[in-house]
Amino acid sequence: MKYVIVGGVAGGASAAARLRRLNEDAEIVLFEKGEHISYANCGLPYYIGNTIEERKKLFVQTPVSFGNRYDVDVRTLNEVTAIHRDRKVVAVKNLHNGKEYEERYDVLLLSPGALPVVPPVPGVDLPNIFTLRNVADCDRIKAQAVQLLEEQAEAVIVGGGFIGLEMAENLQKIGYKVTIVEKAPHILTPLDWPMAAIVQQHLSEKGVRVLAGNGLAAFEERDSKLHVILEDGTSLPCQLAILSIGVRPNVQLAREAGLAIGEAGGISVNQYLQTSDESIYAVGDAIEFPHPVTGKPYCNFLAGPANLQARIVAMNMAYPESTPYMGSVATAIAKVFDLTAASTGLSEAALQRAGISFQTVIVHPAAHATYYPGGSPMSLKLNFSPEDGQVLGAQAVGKMNVDKQIDAISLLLKHKGTIYDLIYSEHAYAPPYASAKSPVMFAGMVAENIMAHLMNPIQAADLDQLIDSGEEFQLLDVREIKEFKSGTIQGAENYPVDELREFLEDIPQDKKTVVFCEVGLRGYVASRILMQSGFENVYNLIGGMRTYRLVGKHNVKPQ
Amino acid sequence: MKYVIVGGVAGGASAAARLRRLNEDAEIVLFEKGEHISYANCGLPYYIGNTIEERKKLFVQTPVSFGNRYDVDVRTLNEVTAIHRDRKVVAVKNLHNGKEYEERYDVLLLSPGALPVVPPVPGVDLPNIFTLRNVADCDRIKAQAVQLLEEQAEAVIVGGGFIGLEMAENLQKIGYKVTIVEKAPHILTPLDWPMAAIVQQHLSEKGVRVLAGNGLAAFEERDSKLHVILEDGTSLPCQLAILSIGVRPNVQLAREAGLAIGEAGGISVNQYLQTSDESIYAVGDAIEFPHPVTGKPYCNFLAGPANLQARIVAMNMAYPESTPYMGSVATAIAKVFDLTAASTGLSEAALQRAGISFQTVIVHPAAHATYYPGGSPMSLKLNFSPEDGQVLGAQAVGKMNVDKQIDAISLLLKHKGTIYDLIYSEHAYAPPYASAKSPVMFAGMVAENIMAHLMNPIQAADLDQLIDSGEEFQLLDVREIKEFKSGTIQGAENYPVDELREFLEDIPQDKKTVVFCEVGLRGYVASRILMQSGFENVYNLIGGMRTYRLVGKHNVKPQ
């Protein structure tokens, strides 16, 4: 049996190793057009920022060490240029010497990865505009970043996704003043605005400028300096620019070979990661696969799923149709200075696109017991189905323990878990690690209160709409007087929750009533008191002032 | 409707708050025999150690603030002394003035907690022997610990469970030299020996003496100094001793009222947390409940489940039989100096007691990407069913990210998840937080290799038995020569894995063969090479040298 693998980074190298462990006698040839295999792709921004100091740390395996251990014929700087499916051969170009040759396969695995999106704007070919995808890109950026660094040097990051934010932090770390440009209304689009707003504020506090809702129009060179020109005409002079708009599946080889390409633009595979040719499999960033929640194919561009696919595809290449892949819910995370931002499943925008109805809660629990030193609050947003409570997506931002919440929800998402599963989750609790109720339990409990009609939620944006509409309603700030005076929402009256019962007769029962507190808990208690005291139409502001302060339009400043 | 609640710490106070939110009109009376309600029980050791500096931080709510917010009649220093079920009243003693009175109930909730086990050994009533269960205990210990502190002051902790270890760290922190005494063969019995051994070694490194396999025999006063006398005659002079042997459910009130007590010694409840009297519910440390994996009732004494039970019982008290409780898998965690030790589900000992067959794997993965600074390895042990791969229990020890692994496995345990679910789990991956394969995935993959007969495991203890038996077999250390020379296992020959294929003809194929490396991965690769090259009987040492070095009996020192 002869296995040929195209691409030696995450997916390809892992699959080769597993294939060898499954079949000591097979011939395995691994082609990689770059110099390196199995390197630390996700570490590249941190090498640029000197967080990772030694370049050699990026290389998990060398072609020689990997070849020896797994008895694999590793051919770096050898590019596969065509697949001749009729003859079951691949055409290869040896980049060392330019020679072309063919290699026969019994079973072929494609792991060609993704390519950075380079927008066709004027000036995109000017010098000092970079994309970051592999070690060569990284070396290039690092060398130029060092050379171009001067007093007041500026860098512009085009695209405020996870990688863009990592690059922003690392370029600032080596001395650049950084601006992030994002065409969408806010950065970090896998997160909904109330969560992304926390990150955006943190970036500002750290001295990173964020220009959202303003796309890239062109690059220009003026007075021998690079300028990034935005759609609204803003011109950003800079030493260097990073394009981190996104990536697209690298499907050229597959397409030219006549393999099916799917609706999301990735290589089509079945549940065994087999392409439309039964002798050819594919994994990683180049494929598309149905999302476990929506059922619709998408490309996720994440290292974790690529590694898992590698293991699964090796099983199927050795034992056909033995091991189904079940898809990814797109769980992702990034460090953004002192914050961690993470998401799993579907955002509001993604749910709207998929036509799935949802309800949402935002909680701001402590990362661990408040009485134990060193804690800090986090914000967690949970999107769920109002019909059956199925968890649809979640996002969290905070200084610690954010990863743990998202991992737990990710696990449930893959099993079509519900908010009740969140409530019944059992976490390891001691004061240094957690509170007796974990953030995910807490979010689940709030969601259950909505499902059980114990509480009617209103989102910050909907409250703003209500205020703007001029419709008559009453707005009750149920925090302490001191808090009320430190800033509230336009039109709010103050009835501290612990005294609310005494004032019930002073408040009209037949009006629509919106209550709020700092994070939502006292608002919930207040709304229970009101709902059980004859008030007909009571809503509690989700996320409370802590969310509204960031995203609301009718903040009233401290008196 | 009149609800009466006995016990105002975790379970009782939470239930009262939820009851009020469900029913604004009910009368709710909360009795607590101590001074405080809803305090931070789990924070007490840290207050003794001054990690928590302000005493007031221990109090989440005061009786007054809680009473105001939830309109609850909170009566601290009022002890319920009897339940007269026929008349539906409780007898109460007001500890302020000694007066006794009765209080009527429609529905009663018992949340009396647990009592520390005080062994009936001679001298147990001597001064300066303490148990730690509530704020009063804590104040007493802290005051005495400060007063008794002198040059070379010693403290003895009897019982090496989670709380005992927390006390050891905190007493050392304020200046004591600490000895932990444990009757069982090792400390931390929810963990199996290969995991507990890591903690025991760490305690030694930190200057805490651990005497395991040696029970408490007596306390004596000699020359006006307290001595802890062990079963083997060892005498430990000390300034103070802490009894942290364990707790037992506080069932006296329930038993005297004729409520059913279960086989594990806790109050019997049904799935709605209702006792044998349909007007009386019970929650928290005082109850027993079936374990979701074994189906057998047990008492778990954990704050997390008590809080969840409180929410559930309030639902059932307001809406009978509305909300089933599903039990706890006993997920627990403790900080032990620089380490975190955590467990969920069943240990080997617990599985043996329950008559459940199991297989086990130990992995030592990195806590996050090795190329990103600040990481450290952890050790993770997974117990699973060899029949269907059901996850039965897990334990982890390490410096970081231990909680995250145990939380994920705990979630799966509650849903009768399998090792395949671990493999298919999807975690938030970026270099500061994780590796592309998470520790739980990694453990699941090793377990799958065993299930699929790709690898035969042998545990360190079984290898020792094999060596001791004198049975003929060969032992192959497949690490590099340098590693082999730094210490190996008695009788091992060195065949580095990357050269193993060249030496296959030199190694007898018909003998039983045990291979090992540092952590198990190269041993697995080597065992695959051997198994596919005609070797009949190949085993890979689980946990490799890293585990064997701690728990093996036939270590060979560096040459």
JSON list of N, CA, C and O in Angstrom, two decimals, chain A residues 117 119 121 124 129-131 155-161 163-165 167-168 171 178-183 211 214-219 226-230 236 238 240-246:
[
{"chain": "A", "resi": 117, "resn": "VAL", "atom": "N", "xyz": [-6.42, 35.85, 2.33]},
{"chain": "A", "resi": 117, "resn": "VAL", "atom": "CA", "xyz": [-7.19, 36.67, 1.39]},
{"chain": "A", "resi": 117, "resn": "VAL", "atom": "C", "xyz": [-6.43, 37.99, 1.17]},
{"chain": "A", "resi": 117, "resn": "VAL", "atom": "O", "xyz": [-6.10, 38.69, 2.12]},
{"chain": "A", "resi": 119, "resn": "PRO", "atom": "N", "xyz": [-7.04, 41.41, -0.76]},
{"chain": "A", "resi": 119, "resn": "PRO", "atom": "CA", "xyz": [-8.10, 42.11, -1.49]},
{"chain": "A", "resi": 119, "resn": "PRO", "atom": "C", "xyz": [-7.52, 42.83, -2.71]},
{"chain": "A", "resi": 119, "resn": "PRO", "atom": "O", "xyz": [-6.40, 43.34, -2.66]},
{"chain": "A", "resi": 121, "resn": "VAL", "atom": "N", "xyz": [-7.28, 45.64, -4.01]},
{"chain": "A", "resi": 121, "resn": "VAL", "atom": "CA", "xyz": [-7.36, 47.11, -3.93]},
{"chain": "A", "resi": 121, "resn": "VAL", "atom": "C", "xyz": [-6.11, 47.71, -4.56]},
{"chain": "A", "resi": 121, "resn": "VAL", "atom": "O", "xyz": [-5.07, 47.06, -4.63]},
{"chain": "A", "resi": 124, "resn": "VAL", "atom": "N", "xyz": [-1.98, 47.24, -3.52]},
{"chain": "A", "resi": 124, "resn": "VAL", "atom": "CA", "xyz": [-1.79, 46.09, -2.61]},
{"chain": "A", "resi": 124, "resn": "VAL", "atom": "C", "xyz": [-0.43, 45.42, -2.80]},
{"chain": "A", "resi": 124, "resn": "VAL", "atom": "O", "xyz": [0.02, 44.66, -1.94]},
{"chain": "A", "resi": 129, "resn": "ILE", "atom": "N", "xyz": [3.74, 45.50, 2.88]},
{"chain": "A", "resi": 129, "resn": "ILE", "atom": "CA", "xyz": [2.39, 44.99, 3.16]},
{"chain": "A", "resi": 129, "resn": "ILE", "atom": "C", "xyz": [2.53, 43.48, 3.24]},
{"chain": "A", "resi": 129, "resn": "ILE", "atom": "O", "xyz": [3.04, 42.85, 2.31]},
{"chain": "A", "resi": 130, "resn": "PHE", "atom": "N", "xyz": [2.10, 42.90, 4.34]},
{"chain": "A", "resi": 130, "resn": "PHE", "atom": "CA", "xyz": [2.38, 41.48, 4.58]},
{"chain": "A", "resi": 130, "resn": "PHE", "atom": "C", "xyz": [1.12, 40.70, 4.90]},
{"chain": "A", "resi": 130, "resn": "PHE", "atom": "O", "xyz": [0.16, 41.24, 5.45]},
{"chain": "A", "resi": 131, "resn": "THR", "atom": "N", "xyz": [1.17, 39.42, 4.59]},
{"chain": "A", "resi": 131, "resn": "THR", "atom": "CA", "xyz": [0.23, 38.47, 5.17]},
{"chain": "A", "resi": 131, "resn": "THR", "atom": "C", "xyz": [1.05, 37.51, 6.02]},
{"chain": "A", "resi": 131, "resn": "THR", "atom": "O", "xyz": [2.25, 37.37, 5.81]},
{"chain": "A", "resi": 155, "resn": "ALA", "atom": "N", "xyz": [2.08, 50.75, 12.77]},
{"chain": "A", "resi": 155, "resn": "ALA", "atom": "CA", "xyz": [1.68, 49.57, 12.01]},
{"chain": "A", "resi": 155, "resn": "ALA", "atom": "C", "xyz": [0.17, 49.57, 11.90]},
{"chain": "A", "resi": 155, "resn": "ALA", "atom": "O", "xyz": [-0.53, 49.97, 12.84]},
{"chain": "A", "resi": 156, "resn": "VAL", "atom": "N", "xyz": [-0.33, 49.16, 10.76]},
{"chain": "A", "resi": 156, "resn": "VAL", "atom": "CA", "xyz": [-1.77, 49.05, 10.57]},
{"chain": "A", "resi": 156, "resn": "VAL", "atom": "C", "xyz": [-2.10, 47.58, 10.32]},
{"chain": "A", "resi": 156, "resn": "VAL", "atom": "O", "xyz": [-1.49, 46.92, 9.49]},
{"chain": "A", "resi": 157, "resn": "ILE", "atom": "N", "xyz": [-3.06, 47.09, 11.10]},
{"chain": "A", "resi": 157, "resn": "ILE", "atom": "CA", "xyz": [-3.55, 45.73, 10.92]},
{"chain": "A", "resi": 157, "resn": "ILE", "atom": "C", "xyz": [-4.89, 45.84, 10.21]},
{"chain": "A", "resi": 157, "resn": "ILE", "atom": "O", "xyz": [-5.83, 46.45, 10.74]},
{"chain": "A", "resi": 158, "resn": "VAL", "atom": "N", "xyz": [-5.00, 45.26, 9.05]},
{"chain": "A", "resi": 158, "resn": "VAL", "atom": "CA", "xyz": [-6.27, 45.28, 8.32]},
{"chain": "A", "resi": 158, "resn": "VAL", "atom": "C", "xyz": [-6.99, 43.97, 8.63]},
{"chain": "A", "resi": 158, "resn": "VAL", "atom": "O", "xyz": [-6.58, 42.90, 8.19]},
{"chain": "A", "resi": 159, "resn": "GLY", "atom": "N", "xyz": [-8.05, 44.06, 9.42]},
{"chain": "A", "resi": 159, "resn": "GLY", "atom": "CA", "xyz": [-8.79, 42.86, 9.82]},
{"chain": "A", "resi": 159, "resn": "GLY", "atom": "C", "xyz": [-8.65, 42.60, 11.30]},
{"chain": "A", "resi": 159, "resn": "GLY", "atom": "O", "xyz": [-7.56, 42.31, 11.79]},
{"chain": "A", "resi": 160, "resn": "GLY", "atom": "N", "xyz": [-9.74, 42.72, 12.04]},
{"chain": "A", "resi": 160, "resn": "GLY", "atom": "CA", "xyz": [-9.71, 42.60, 13.50]},
{"chain": "A", "resi": 160, "resn": "GLY", "atom": "C", "xyz": [-10.20, 41.26, 14.00]},
{"chain": "A", "resi": 160, "resn": "GLY", "atom": "O", "xyz": [-10.96, 41.20, 14.96]},
{"chain": "A", "resi": 161, "resn": "GLY", "atom": "N", "xyz": [-9.77, 40.19, 13.36]},
{"chain": "A", "resi": 161, "resn": "GLY", "atom": "CA", "xyz": [-10.11, 38.86, 13.86]},
{"chain": "A", "resi": 161, "resn": "GLY", "atom": "C", "xyz": [-9.10, 38.41, 14.91]},
{"chain": "A", "resi": 161, "resn": "GLY", "atom": "O", "xyz": [-8.27, 39.20, 15.38]},
{"chain": "A", "resi": 163, "resn": "ILE", "atom": "N", "xyz": [-6.41, 36.52, 14.77]},
{"chain": "A", "resi": 163, "resn": "ILE", "atom": "CA", "xyz": [-4.99, 36.65, 14.39]},
{"chain": "A", "resi": 163, "resn": "ILE", "atom": "C", "xyz": [-4.60, 38.13, 14.34]},
{"chain": "A", "resi": 163, "resn": "ILE", "atom": "O", "xyz": [-3.52, 38.51, 14.76]},
{"chain": "A", "resi": 164, "resn": "GLY", "atom": "N", "xyz": [-5.50, 38.96, 13.80]},
{"chain": "A", "resi": 164, "resn": "GLY", "atom": "CA", "xyz": [-5.22, 40.39, 13.75]},
{"chain": "A", "resi": 164, "resn": "GLY", "atom": "C", "xyz": [-4.95, 40.96, 15.14]},
{"chain": "A", "resi": 164, "resn": "GLY", "atom": "O", "xyz": [-4.02, 41.75, 15.33]},
{"chain": "A", "resi": 165, "resn": "LEU", "atom": "N", "xyz": [-5.74, 40.53, 16.11]},
{"chain": "A", "resi": 165, "resn": "LEU", "atom": "CA", "xyz": [-5.55, 41.04, 17.47]},
{"chain": "A", "resi": 165, "resn": "LEU", "atom": "C", "xyz": [-4.24, 40.53, 18.07]},
{"chain": "A", "resi": 165, "resn": "LEU", "atom": "O", "xyz": [-3.54, 41.26, 18.78]},
{"chain": "A", "resi": 167, "resn": "MET", "atom": "N", "xyz": [-1.60, 39.87, 16.37]},
{"chain": "A", "resi": 167, "resn": "MET", "atom": "CA", "xyz": [-0.54, 40.64, 15.71]},
{"chain": "A", "resi": 167, "resn": "MET", "atom": "C", "xyz": [-0.46, 42.05, 16.30]},
{"chain": "A", "resi": 167, "resn": "MET", "atom": "O", "xyz": [0.63, 42.60, 16.48]},
{"chain": "A", "resi": 168, "resn": "ALA", "atom": "N", "xyz": [-1.60, 42.65, 16.61]},
{"chain": "A", "resi": 168, "resn": "ALA", "atom": "CA", "xyz": [-1.62, 43.99, 17.19]},
{"chain": "A", "resi": 168, "resn": "ALA", "atom": "C", "xyz": [-0.82, 44.01, 18.49]},
{"chain": "A", "resi": 168, "resn": "ALA", "atom": "O", "xyz": [0.05, 44.85, 18.70]},
{"chain": "A", "resi": 171, "resn": "LEU", "atom": "N", "xyz": [3.00, 43.36, 17.74]},
{"chain": "A", "resi": 171, "resn": "LEU", "atom": "CA", "xyz": [3.70, 44.49, 17.11]},
{"chain": "A", "resi": 171, "resn": "LEU", "atom": "C", "xyz": [3.85, 45.65, 18.09]},
{"chain": "A", "resi": 171, "resn": "LEU", "atom": "O", "xyz": [4.88, 46.33, 18.10]},
{"chain": "A", "resi": 178, "resn": "VAL", "atom": "N", "xyz": [-0.03, 50.87, 17.04]},
{"chain": "A", "resi": 178, "resn": "VAL", "atom": "CA", "xyz": [-0.82, 49.99, 16.18]},
{"chain": "A", "resi": 178, "resn": "VAL", "atom": "C", "xyz": [-2.25, 50.51, 15.99]},
{"chain": "A", "resi": 178, "resn": "VAL", "atom": "O", "xyz": [-2.88, 50.97, 16.94]},
{"chain": "A", "resi": 179, "resn": "THR", "atom": "N", "xyz": [-2.71, 50.45, 14.76]},
{"chain": "A", "resi": 179, "resn": "THR", "atom": "CA", "xyz": [-4.11, 50.74, 14.44]},
{"chain": "A", "resi": 179, "resn": "THR", "atom": "C", "xyz": [-4.72, 49.49, 13.80]},
{"chain": "A", "resi": 179, "resn": "THR", "atom": "O", "xyz": [-4.11, 48.87, 12.93]},
{"chain": "A", "resi": 180, "resn": "ILE", "atom": "N", "xyz": [-5.90, 49.12, 14.28]},
{"chain": "A", "resi": 180, "resn": "ILE", "atom": "CA", "xyz": [-6.63, 48.00, 13.68]},
{"chain": "A", "resi": 180, "resn": "ILE", "atom": "C", "xyz": [-7.78, 48.56, 12.86]},
{"chain": "A", "resi": 180, "resn": "ILE", "atom": "O", "xyz": [-8.56, 49.38, 13.36]},
{"chain": "A", "resi": 181, "resn": "VAL", "atom": "N", "xyz": [-7.88, 48.11, 11.63]},
{"chain": "A", "resi": 181, "resn": "VAL", "atom": "CA", "xyz": [-8.94, 48.55, 10.73]},
{"chain": "A", "resi": 181, "resn": "VAL", "atom": "C", "xyz": [-9.87, 47.37, 10.49]},
{"chain": "A", "resi": 181, "resn": "VAL", "atom": "O", "xyz": [-9.41, 46.26, 10.21]},
{"chain": "A", "resi": 182, "resn": "GLU", "atom": "N", "xyz": [-11.16, 47.58, 10.64]},
{"chain": "A", "resi": 182, "resn": "GLU", "atom": "CA", "xyz": [-12.12, 46.48, 10.47]},
{"chain": "A", "resi": 182, "resn": "GLU", "atom": "C", "xyz": [-13.33, 46.99, 9.68]},
{"chain": "A", "resi": 182, "resn": "GLU", "atom": "O", "xyz": [-13.95, 47.97, 10.06]},
{"chain": "A", "resi": 183, "resn": "LYS", "atom": "N", "xyz": [-13.65, 46.29, 8.61]},
{"chain": "A", "resi": 183, "resn": "LYS", "atom": "CA", "xyz": [-14.76, 46.70, 7.76]},
{"chain": "A", "resi": 183, "resn": "LYS", "atom": "C", "xyz": [-16.12, 46.49, 8.45]},
{"chain": "A", "resi": 183, "resn": "LYS", "atom": "O", "xyz": [-17.04, 47.29, 8.31]},
{"chain": "A", "resi": 211, "resn": "LEU", "atom": "N", "xyz": [-10.38, 51.17, 14.38]},
{"chain": "A", "resi": 211, "resn": "LEU", "atom": "CA", "xyz": [-11.29, 51.84, 13.45]},
{"chain": "A", "resi": 211, "resn": "LEU", "atom": "C", "xyz": [-12.19, 50.78, 12.85]},
{"chain": "A", "resi": 211, "resn": "LEU", "atom": "O", "xyz": [-11.79, 50.05, 11.94]},
{"chain": "A", "resi": 214, "resn": "ASN", "atom": "N", "xyz": [-15.21, 50.45, 8.82]},
{"chain": "A", "resi": 214, "resn": "ASN", "atom": "CA", "xyz": [-14.48, 51.29, 7.86]},
{"chain": "A", "resi": 214, "resn": "ASN", "atom": "C", "xyz": [-13.50, 50.39, 7.11]},
{"chain": "A", "resi": 214, "resn": "ASN", "atom": "O", "xyz": [-12.46, 49.99, 7.66]},
{"chain": "A", "resi": 215, "resn": "GLY", "atom": "N", "xyz": [-13.85, 50.03, 5.89]},
{"chain": "A", "resi": 215, "resn": "GLY", "atom": "CA", "xyz": [-13.05, 49.05, 5.15]},
{"chain": "A", "resi": 215, "resn": "GLY", "atom": "C", "xyz": [-11.83, 49.63, 4.47]},
{"chain": "A", "resi": 215, "resn": "GLY", "atom": "O", "xyz": [-11.69, 50.85, 4.31]},
{"chain": "A", "resi": 216, "resn": "LEU", "atom": "N", "xyz": [-10.98, 48.74, 4.05]},
{"chain": "A", "resi": 216, "resn": "LEU", "atom": "CA", "xyz": [-9.78, 49.11, 3.30]},
{"chain": "A", "resi": 216, "resn": "LEU", "atom": "C", "xyz": [-10.18, 49.51, 1.88]},
{"chain": "A", "resi": 216, "resn": "LEU", "atom": "O", "xyz": [-10.93, 48.80, 1.20]},
{"chain": "A", "resi": 217, "resn": "ALA", "atom": "N", "xyz": [-9.65, 50.67, 1.40]},
{"chain": "A", "resi": 217, "resn": "ALA", "atom": "CA", "xyz": [-9.94, 51.10, 0.03]},
{"chain": "A", "resi": 217, "resn": "ALA", "atom": "C", "xyz": [-8.72, 50.97, -0.87]},
{"chain": "A", "resi": 217, "resn": "ALA", "atom": "O", "xyz": [-8.84, 50.60, -2.04]},
{"chain": "A", "resi": 218, "resn": "ALA", "atom": "N", "xyz": [-7.56, 51.30, -0.32]},
{"chain": "A", "resi": 218, "resn": "ALA", "atom": "CA", "xyz": [-6.36, 51.28, -1.15]},
{"chain": "A", "resi": 218, "resn": "ALA", "atom": "C", "xyz": [-5.12, 51.40, -0.28]},
{"chain": "A", "resi": 218, "resn": "ALA", "atom": "O", "xyz": [-5.20, 51.75, 0.91]},
{"chain": "A", "resi": 219, "resn": "PHE", "atom": "N", "xyz": [-3.98, 51.09, -0.90]},
{"chain": "A", "resi": 219, "resn": "PHE", "atom": "CA", "xyz": [-2.69, 51.44, -0.31]},
{"chain": "A", "resi": 219, "resn": "PHE", "atom": "C", "xyz": [-2.06, 52.48, -1.23]},
{"chain": "A", "resi": 219, "resn": "PHE", "atom": "O", "xyz": [-2.19, 52.40, -2.46]},
{"chain": "A", "resi": 226, "resn": "LEU", "atom": "N", "xyz": [4.31, 54.39, 3.30]},
{"chain": "A", "resi": 226, "resn": "LEU", "atom": "CA", "xyz": [3.09, 53.64, 3.01]},
{"chain": "A", "resi": 226, "resn": "LEU", "atom": "C", "xyz": [1.89, 54.29, 3.71]},
{"chain": "A", "resi": 226, "resn": "LEU", "atom": "O", "xyz": [1.98, 54.67, 4.88]},
{"chain": "A", "resi": 227, "resn": "HIS", "atom": "N", "xyz": [0.79, 54.44, 2.97]},
{"chain": "A", "resi": 227, "resn": "HIS", "atom": "CA", "xyz": [-0.46, 54.93, 3.56]},
{"chain": "A", "resi": 227, "resn": "HIS", "atom": "C", "xyz": [-1.56, 53.91, 3.32]},
{"chain": "A", "resi": 227, "resn": "HIS", "atom": "O", "xyz": [-1.73, 53.42, 2.21]},
{"chain": "A", "resi": 228, "resn": "VAL", "atom": "N", "xyz": [-2.30, 53.64, 4.39]},
{"chain": "A", "resi": 228, "resn": "VAL", "atom": "CA", "xyz": [-3.48, 52.78, 4.24]},
{"chain": "A", "resi": 228, "resn": "VAL", "atom": "C", "xyz": [-4.68, 53.72, 4.10]},
{"chain": "A", "resi": 228, "resn": "VAL", "atom": "O", "xyz": [-4.93, 54.55, 4.98]},
{"chain": "A", "resi": 229, "resn": "ILE", "atom": "N", "xyz": [-5.40, 53.58, 2.99]},
{"chain": "A", "resi": 229, "resn": "ILE", "atom": "CA", "xyz": [-6.53, 54.47, 2.73]},
{"chain": "A", "resi": 229, "resn": "ILE", "atom": "C", "xyz": [-7.82, 53.70, 2.99]},
{"chain": "A", "resi": 229, "resn": "ILE", "atom": "O", "xyz": [-8.02, 52.60, 2.46]},
{"chain": "A", "resi": 230, "resn": "LEU", "atom": "N", "xyz": [-8.68, 54.28, 3.81]},
{"chain": "A", "resi": 230, "resn": "LEU", "atom": "CA", "xyz": [-9.93, 53.60, 4.16]},
{"chain": "A", "resi": 230, "resn": "LEU", "atom": "C", "xyz": [-11.08, 54.08, 3.29]},
{"chain": "A", "resi": 230, "resn": "LEU", "atom": "O", "xyz": [-10.97, 55.10, 2.60]},
{"chain": "A", "resi": 236, "resn": "LEU", "atom": "N", "xyz": [-3.99, 56.47, 6.69]},
{"chain": "A", "resi": 236, "resn": "LEU", "atom": "CA", "xyz": [-3.18, 56.08, 7.84]},
{"chain": "A", "resi": 236, "resn": "LEU", "atom": "C", "xyz": [-1.74, 55.84, 7.39]},
{"chain": "A", "resi": 236, "resn": "LEU", "atom": "O", "xyz": [-1.43, 54.79, 6.82]},
{"chain": "A", "resi": 238, "resn": "CYS", "atom": "N", "xyz": [2.00, 54.65, 7.71]},
{"chain": "A", "resi": 238, "resn": "CYS", "atom": "CA", "xyz": [2.55, 53.61, 8.57]},
{"chain": "A", "resi": 238, "resn": "CYS", "atom": "C", "xyz": [3.85, 53.05, 7.99]},
{"chain": "A", "resi": 238, "resn": "CYS", "atom": "O", "xyz": [4.13, 53.24, 6.80]},
{"chain": "A", "resi": 240, "resn": "LEU", "atom": "N", "xyz": [4.50, 49.71, 8.31]},
{"chain": "A", "resi": 240, "resn": "LEU", "atom": "CA", "xyz": [4.11, 48.43, 7.71]},
{"chain": "A", "resi": 240, "resn": "LEU", "atom": "C", "xyz": [2.63, 48.16, 7.95]},
{"chain": "A", "resi": 240, "resn": "LEU", "atom": "O", "xyz": [2.04, 48.69, 8.89]},
{"chain": "A", "resi": 241, "resn": "ALA", "atom": "N", "xyz": [2.09, 47.32, 7.08]},
{"chain": "A", "resi": 241, "resn": "ALA", "atom": "CA", "xyz": [0.68, 46.93, 7.20]},
{"chain": "A", "resi": 241, "resn": "ALA", "atom": "C", "xyz": [0.59, 45.41, 7.13]},
{"chain": "A", "resi": 241, "resn": "ALA", "atom": "O", "xyz": [1.33, 44.77, 6.37]},
{"chain": "A", "resi": 242, "resn": "ILE", "atom": "N", "xyz": [-0.29, 44.86, 7.94]},
{"chain": "A", "resi": 242, "resn": "ILE", "atom": "CA", "xyz": [-0.52, 43.42, 7.94]},
{"chain": "A", "resi": 242, "resn": "ILE", "atom": "C", "xyz": [-1.94, 43.20, 7.43]},
{"chain": "A", "resi": 242, "resn": "ILE", "atom": "O", "xyz": [-2.89, 43.77, 7.96]},
{"chain": "A", "resi": 243, "resn": "LEU", "atom": "N", "xyz": [-2.07, 42.36, 6.42]},
{"chain": "A", "resi": 243, "resn": "LEU", "atom": "CA", "xyz": [-3.40, 41.98, 5.93]},
{"chain": "A", "resi": 243, "resn": "LEU", "atom": "C", "xyz": [-3.83, 40.73, 6.68]},
{"chain": "A", "resi": 243, "resn": "LEU", "atom": "O", "xyz": [-3.30, 39.65, 6.47]},
{"chain": "A", "resi": 244, "resn": "SER", "atom": "N", "xyz": [-4.79, 40.89, 7.59]},
{"chain": "A", "resi": 244, "resn": "SER", "atom": "CA", "xyz": [-5.31, 39.69, 8.25]},
{"chain": "A", "resi": 244, "resn": "SER", "atom": "C", "xyz": [-6.82, 39.68, 8.12]},
{"chain": "A", "resi": 244, "resn": "SER", "atom": "O", "xyz": [-7.56, 39.54, 9.07]},
{"chain": "A", "resi": 245, "resn": "ILE", "atom": "N", "xyz": [-7.24, 39.82, 6.87]},
{"chain": "A", "resi": 245, "resn": "ILE", "atom": "CA", "xyz": [-8.66, 39.88, 6.54]},
{"chain": "A", "resi": 245, "resn": "ILE", "atom": "C", "xyz": [-9.32, 38.51, 6.68]},
{"chain": "A", "resi": 245, "resn": "ILE", "atom": "O", "xyz": [-10.49, 38.39, 6.99]},
{"chain": "A", "resi": 246, "resn": "GLY", "atom": "N", "xyz": [-8.51, 37.50, 6.48]},
{"chain": "A", "resi": 246, "resn": "GLY", "atom": "CA", "xyz": [-9.04, 36.15, 6.56]},
{"chain": "A", "resi": 246, "resn": "GLY", "atom": "C", "xyz": [-8.28, 35.24, 5.63]},
{"chain": "A", "resi": 246, "resn": "GLY", "atom": "O", "xyz": [-7.30, 35.65, 5.00]}
]
